[in-house]
Short mmCIF file of C-alpha atoms in Angstrom, two decimals:
data_model
loop_
_atom_site.label_atom_id
_atom_site.label_comp_id
_atom_site.label_asym_id
_atom_site.label_seq_id
_atom_site.Cartn_x
_atom_site.Cartn_y
_atom_site.Cartn_z
CA MET A 1 58.90 -30.40 -3.90
CA LEU A 2 56.48 -30.00 -6.81
CA LEU A 3 59.14 -28.20 -8.85
CA ALA A 4 62.12 -30.16 -7.55
CA HIS A 5 61.22 -33.84 -7.99
CA PRO A 6 62.47 -35.99 -10.94
CA ASN A 7 59.50 -35.08 -13.15
CA ALA A 8 59.74 -31.34 -12.53
CA ARG A 9 61.33 -30.64 -15.91
CA SER A 10 59.62 -33.41 -17.88
CA ASN A 11 56.95 -33.39 -20.57
CA LYS A 12 54.61 -35.39 -18.37
CA ARG A 13 51.30 -33.71 -17.69
CA ALA A 14 51.32 -31.71 -14.45
CA LEU A 15 48.14 -29.66 -14.46
CA MET A 16 44.78 -29.48 -16.19
CA ALA A 17 42.23 -26.70 -15.71
CA PHE A 18 38.56 -26.90 -16.65
CA ILE A 19 35.56 -24.58 -16.61
CA GLU A 20 31.90 -25.46 -16.54
CA PRO A 21 30.78 -26.01 -20.17
CA ALA A 22 28.21 -23.63 -21.63
CA SER A 23 26.03 -26.62 -22.61
CA LYS A 24 26.17 -30.37 -23.04
CA SER A 25 26.97 -30.10 -26.73
CA ALA A 26 30.13 -31.88 -27.89
CA ALA A 27 31.74 -28.59 -28.90
CA ASP A 28 31.15 -26.98 -25.51
CA LEU A 29 32.33 -30.07 -23.67
CA ASP A 30 35.55 -30.02 -25.69
CA ALA A 31 36.01 -26.31 -24.96
CA CYS A 32 35.74 -26.71 -21.18
CA LEU A 33 39.46 -27.56 -20.98
CA THR A 34 41.14 -24.16 -20.70
CA ARG A 35 44.75 -25.10 -19.91
CA SER A 36 46.93 -28.19 -19.86
CA LEU A 37 50.52 -27.83 -18.67
CA THR A 38 53.41 -30.24 -18.57
CA PHE A 39 55.83 -30.08 -15.65
CA GLU A 40 58.30 -28.20 -17.87
CA GLU A 41 55.64 -25.68 -18.91
CA LEU A 42 54.56 -25.26 -15.30
CA TYR A 43 58.15 -24.66 -14.23
CA GLN A 44 58.66 -22.01 -16.91
CA GLN A 45 55.44 -20.20 -16.00
CA VAL A 46 56.39 -20.17 -12.31
CA ARG A 47 59.88 -18.95 -13.22
CA LEU A 48 58.53 -15.95 -15.15
CA VAL A 49 55.80 -15.07 -12.65
CA ALA A 50 58.19 -15.31 -9.69
CA HIS A 51 60.54 -12.90 -11.45
CA THR A 52 57.66 -10.47 -12.01
CA LEU A 53 56.64 -10.68 -8.36
CA ARG A 54 60.18 -10.05 -7.18
CA THR A 55 61.34 -7.37 -9.61
CA LYS A 56 58.14 -5.59 -10.68
CA TYR A 57 55.79 -5.95 -7.71
CA ASP A 58 58.39 -5.86 -4.91
CA ILE A 59 57.28 -9.12 -3.27
CA LYS A 60 59.69 -10.35 -0.61
CA ALA A 61 59.74 -13.17 1.93
CA GLY A 62 56.88 -12.69 4.37
CA ASP A 63 54.75 -10.56 2.01
CA ARG A 64 51.25 -11.79 1.25
CA VAL A 65 49.81 -12.75 -2.14
CA ALA A 66 46.13 -13.68 -2.48
CA THR A 67 43.37 -14.70 -4.85
CA PHE A 68 39.72 -13.84 -5.13
CA SER A 69 39.19 -16.13 -8.05
CA PRO A 70 37.56 -19.23 -9.45
CA SER A 71 39.79 -22.29 -9.55
CA ASN A 72 42.22 -22.12 -12.46
CA ALA A 73 45.76 -22.99 -13.49
CA GLU A 74 46.88 -19.40 -12.96
CA ALA A 75 46.09 -19.60 -9.24
CA VAL A 76 48.35 -22.66 -8.95
CA ILE A 77 51.15 -20.94 -10.87
CA LEU A 78 50.92 -17.77 -8.80
CA CYS A 79 50.82 -19.78 -5.58
CA LEU A 80 54.00 -21.68 -6.48
CA ALA A 81 55.70 -18.47 -7.60
CA ALA A 82 54.82 -16.71 -4.34
CA LEU A 83 56.03 -19.65 -2.26
CA SER A 84 59.31 -19.73 -4.18
CA LEU A 85 59.94 -16.23 -2.82
CA GLY A 86 59.03 -17.12 0.74
CA ALA A 87 55.79 -15.15 0.49
CA VAL A 88 52.57 -16.16 2.26
CA TRP A 89 49.67 -17.40 0.14
CA SER A 90 45.92 -17.07 0.80
CA SER A 91 42.94 -17.79 -1.40
CA CYS A 92 39.24 -16.99 -1.49
CA PRO A 93 36.85 -18.45 -4.07
CA ALA A 94 34.97 -15.98 -6.24
CA GLU A 95 31.73 -17.35 -4.77
CA PHE A 96 32.62 -15.79 -1.39
CA GLY A 97 30.74 -12.68 -0.40
CA VAL A 98 32.48 -9.36 0.18
CA THR A 99 32.30 -9.58 3.98
CA ALA A 100 33.65 -13.14 4.17
CA THR A 101 36.51 -12.27 1.83
CA LEU A 102 37.45 -9.14 3.77
CA GLU A 103 37.37 -11.04 7.07
CA ARG A 104 40.20 -13.13 5.67
CA LEU A 105 42.18 -10.69 3.57
CA GLU A 106 42.01 -7.53 5.70
CA GLN A 107 43.95 -9.36 8.41
CA ILE A 108 46.88 -10.30 6.19
CA GLU A 109 47.06 -7.16 3.97
CA PRO A 110 48.04 -8.75 0.64
CA LYS A 111 50.13 -6.73 -1.81
CA VAL A 112 49.00 -8.66 -4.91
CA ILE A 113 45.63 -10.21 -5.68
CA LEU A 114 44.64 -12.50 -8.54
CA SER A 115 41.09 -12.52 -9.85
CA ALA A 116 39.11 -13.13 -13.02
CA ASP A 117 36.62 -11.16 -15.03
CA THR A 118 33.78 -13.72 -14.89
CA TYR A 119 33.06 -17.36 -14.12
CA ARG A 120 30.31 -19.78 -15.09
CA TYR A 121 28.01 -21.40 -12.56
CA ASN A 122 24.89 -23.46 -13.20
CA GLY A 123 24.82 -22.33 -16.82
CA LYS A 124 25.11 -18.63 -16.04
CA THR A 125 28.04 -16.27 -16.54
CA VAL A 126 28.68 -14.44 -13.27
CA PRO A 127 30.60 -11.11 -13.22
CA ILE A 128 33.33 -10.73 -10.60
CA PHE A 129 34.34 -7.07 -10.86
CA PRO A 130 31.40 -5.63 -8.83
CA LYS A 131 32.36 -7.64 -5.72
CA LEU A 132 36.07 -7.24 -6.42
CA GLN A 133 35.73 -3.43 -6.43
CA ASP A 134 34.04 -3.51 -3.01
CA ILE A 135 36.80 -5.75 -1.69
CA LEU A 136 39.62 -3.63 -3.06
CA ALA A 137 38.07 -0.49 -1.60
CA LYS A 138 38.88 -1.91 1.84
CA LEU A 139 42.32 -3.30 0.90
CA PRO A 140 44.69 -0.37 0.35
CA SER A 141 47.58 -2.81 0.80
CA VAL A 142 46.90 -4.26 -2.67
CA LYS A 143 49.14 -2.56 -5.23
CA ASN A 144 48.74 -4.93 -8.18
CA VAL A 145 45.59 -6.68 -9.40
CA ILE A 146 45.99 -9.53 -11.88
CA VAL A 147 43.00 -10.60 -13.98
CA VAL A 148 42.47 -13.85 -15.90
CA GLY A 149 39.96 -14.27 -18.70
CA GLN A 150 38.43 -17.30 -16.97
CA LEU A 151 36.16 -18.47 -19.79
CA TYR A 152 38.65 -18.12 -22.63
CA SER A 153 41.53 -20.32 -23.73
CA ASP A 154 43.70 -17.28 -24.51
CA ARG A 155 43.17 -16.17 -20.88
CA GLU A 156 42.49 -12.59 -21.97
CA PRO A 157 39.72 -10.82 -20.00
CA ARG A 158 36.78 -9.58 -22.03
CA GLU A 159 35.38 -7.23 -19.37
CA LYS A 160 36.66 -3.66 -19.11
CA PHE A 161 38.77 -3.03 -16.02
CA PRO A 162 37.18 -0.78 -13.37
CA ALA A 163 38.88 2.43 -12.33
CA PRO A 164 41.84 1.66 -10.03
CA GLN A 165 41.57 2.39 -6.30
CA HIS A 166 44.35 3.33 -3.85
CA SER A 167 46.82 3.73 -6.75
CA GLN A 168 46.41 0.06 -7.68
CA LYS A 169 47.66 -1.14 -11.04
CA TRP A 170 45.62 -3.64 -13.05
CA TRP A 171 47.23 -6.20 -15.35
CA THR A 172 46.06 -9.12 -17.41
CA TRP A 173 47.60 -12.49 -16.60
CA ASN A 174 49.41 -12.49 -19.95
CA GLU A 175 50.90 -9.07 -19.18
CA MET A 176 52.16 -10.34 -15.85
CA VAL A 177 53.87 -13.31 -17.48
CA LYS A 178 55.49 -11.07 -20.12
CA GLN A 179 56.84 -8.82 -17.38
CA GLY A 180 58.93 -11.79 -16.27
CA ALA A 181 61.05 -11.70 -19.43
CA GLY A 182 64.70 -11.68 -18.50
CA ALA A 183 64.20 -14.04 -15.55
CA PRO A 184 67.12 -16.32 -14.64
CA ALA A 185 67.07 -19.70 -16.38
CA GLU A 186 66.44 -21.43 -13.04
CA ILE A 187 64.08 -20.47 -10.25
CA ASN A 188 65.92 -18.94 -7.31
CA PHE A 189 64.07 -20.50 -4.36
CA GLU A 190 64.15 -18.36 -1.23
CA ARG A 191 65.40 -20.30 1.79
CA VAL A 192 63.26 -19.81 4.88
CA ASP A 193 63.07 -21.44 8.30
CA ALA A 194 61.18 -24.73 8.56
CA MET A 195 58.43 -23.14 10.69
CA THR A 196 57.96 -20.09 8.46
CA PRO A 197 54.24 -19.84 7.52
CA VAL A 198 53.36 -20.19 3.84
CA TRP A 199 49.55 -20.49 3.98
CA SER A 200 47.08 -18.10 5.56
CA GLU A 201 43.41 -18.94 6.04
CA SER A 202 42.61 -16.80 9.07
CA LEU A 203 44.51 -15.12 11.86
CA SER A 204 41.60 -15.12 14.28
CA GLU A 205 41.79 -17.29 17.39
CA THR A 206 39.35 -20.15 17.89
#
């Protein structure tokens, strides 16, 4: 319903994304806002990303899309785009360890994973790629890795991409959005049964 209610195509604010500021200075506090999207802007981003998932990354209803990422606007956009296709969504915070992340993602075998190059915690910049490489080594199902420049307003990563594993392709977030050029003017929402799963946290029995 987020993209179908009366405000879904309005200029009202829909989403704001922040990062931890580098310091308490006024300049750094102002720079901690990385993205602000209206409902119309959110709709357009989802439209383009959904088209990329469908036509470039071969995501279909029932396929899995995941994140190993800090919280950001891109995760919300990718989640909504995946759900519009009837895909299943799962997320792991970048603070998770390799084992905990694999316990979740190995079970569902995602085809696409979103991550970031770094994040900031307690005043320190923390690299993500070392853990991400270990995770991807055990996830041959992942064919496309999408990376956001978490600390930068242009969303371009500053860290060099590692060598791909299992024939994976690595893309920046901006590249993924551009690949959606030529998308239909309206999102084509995939119709699925009411009981079709859309979220995946764990498949293990309790």
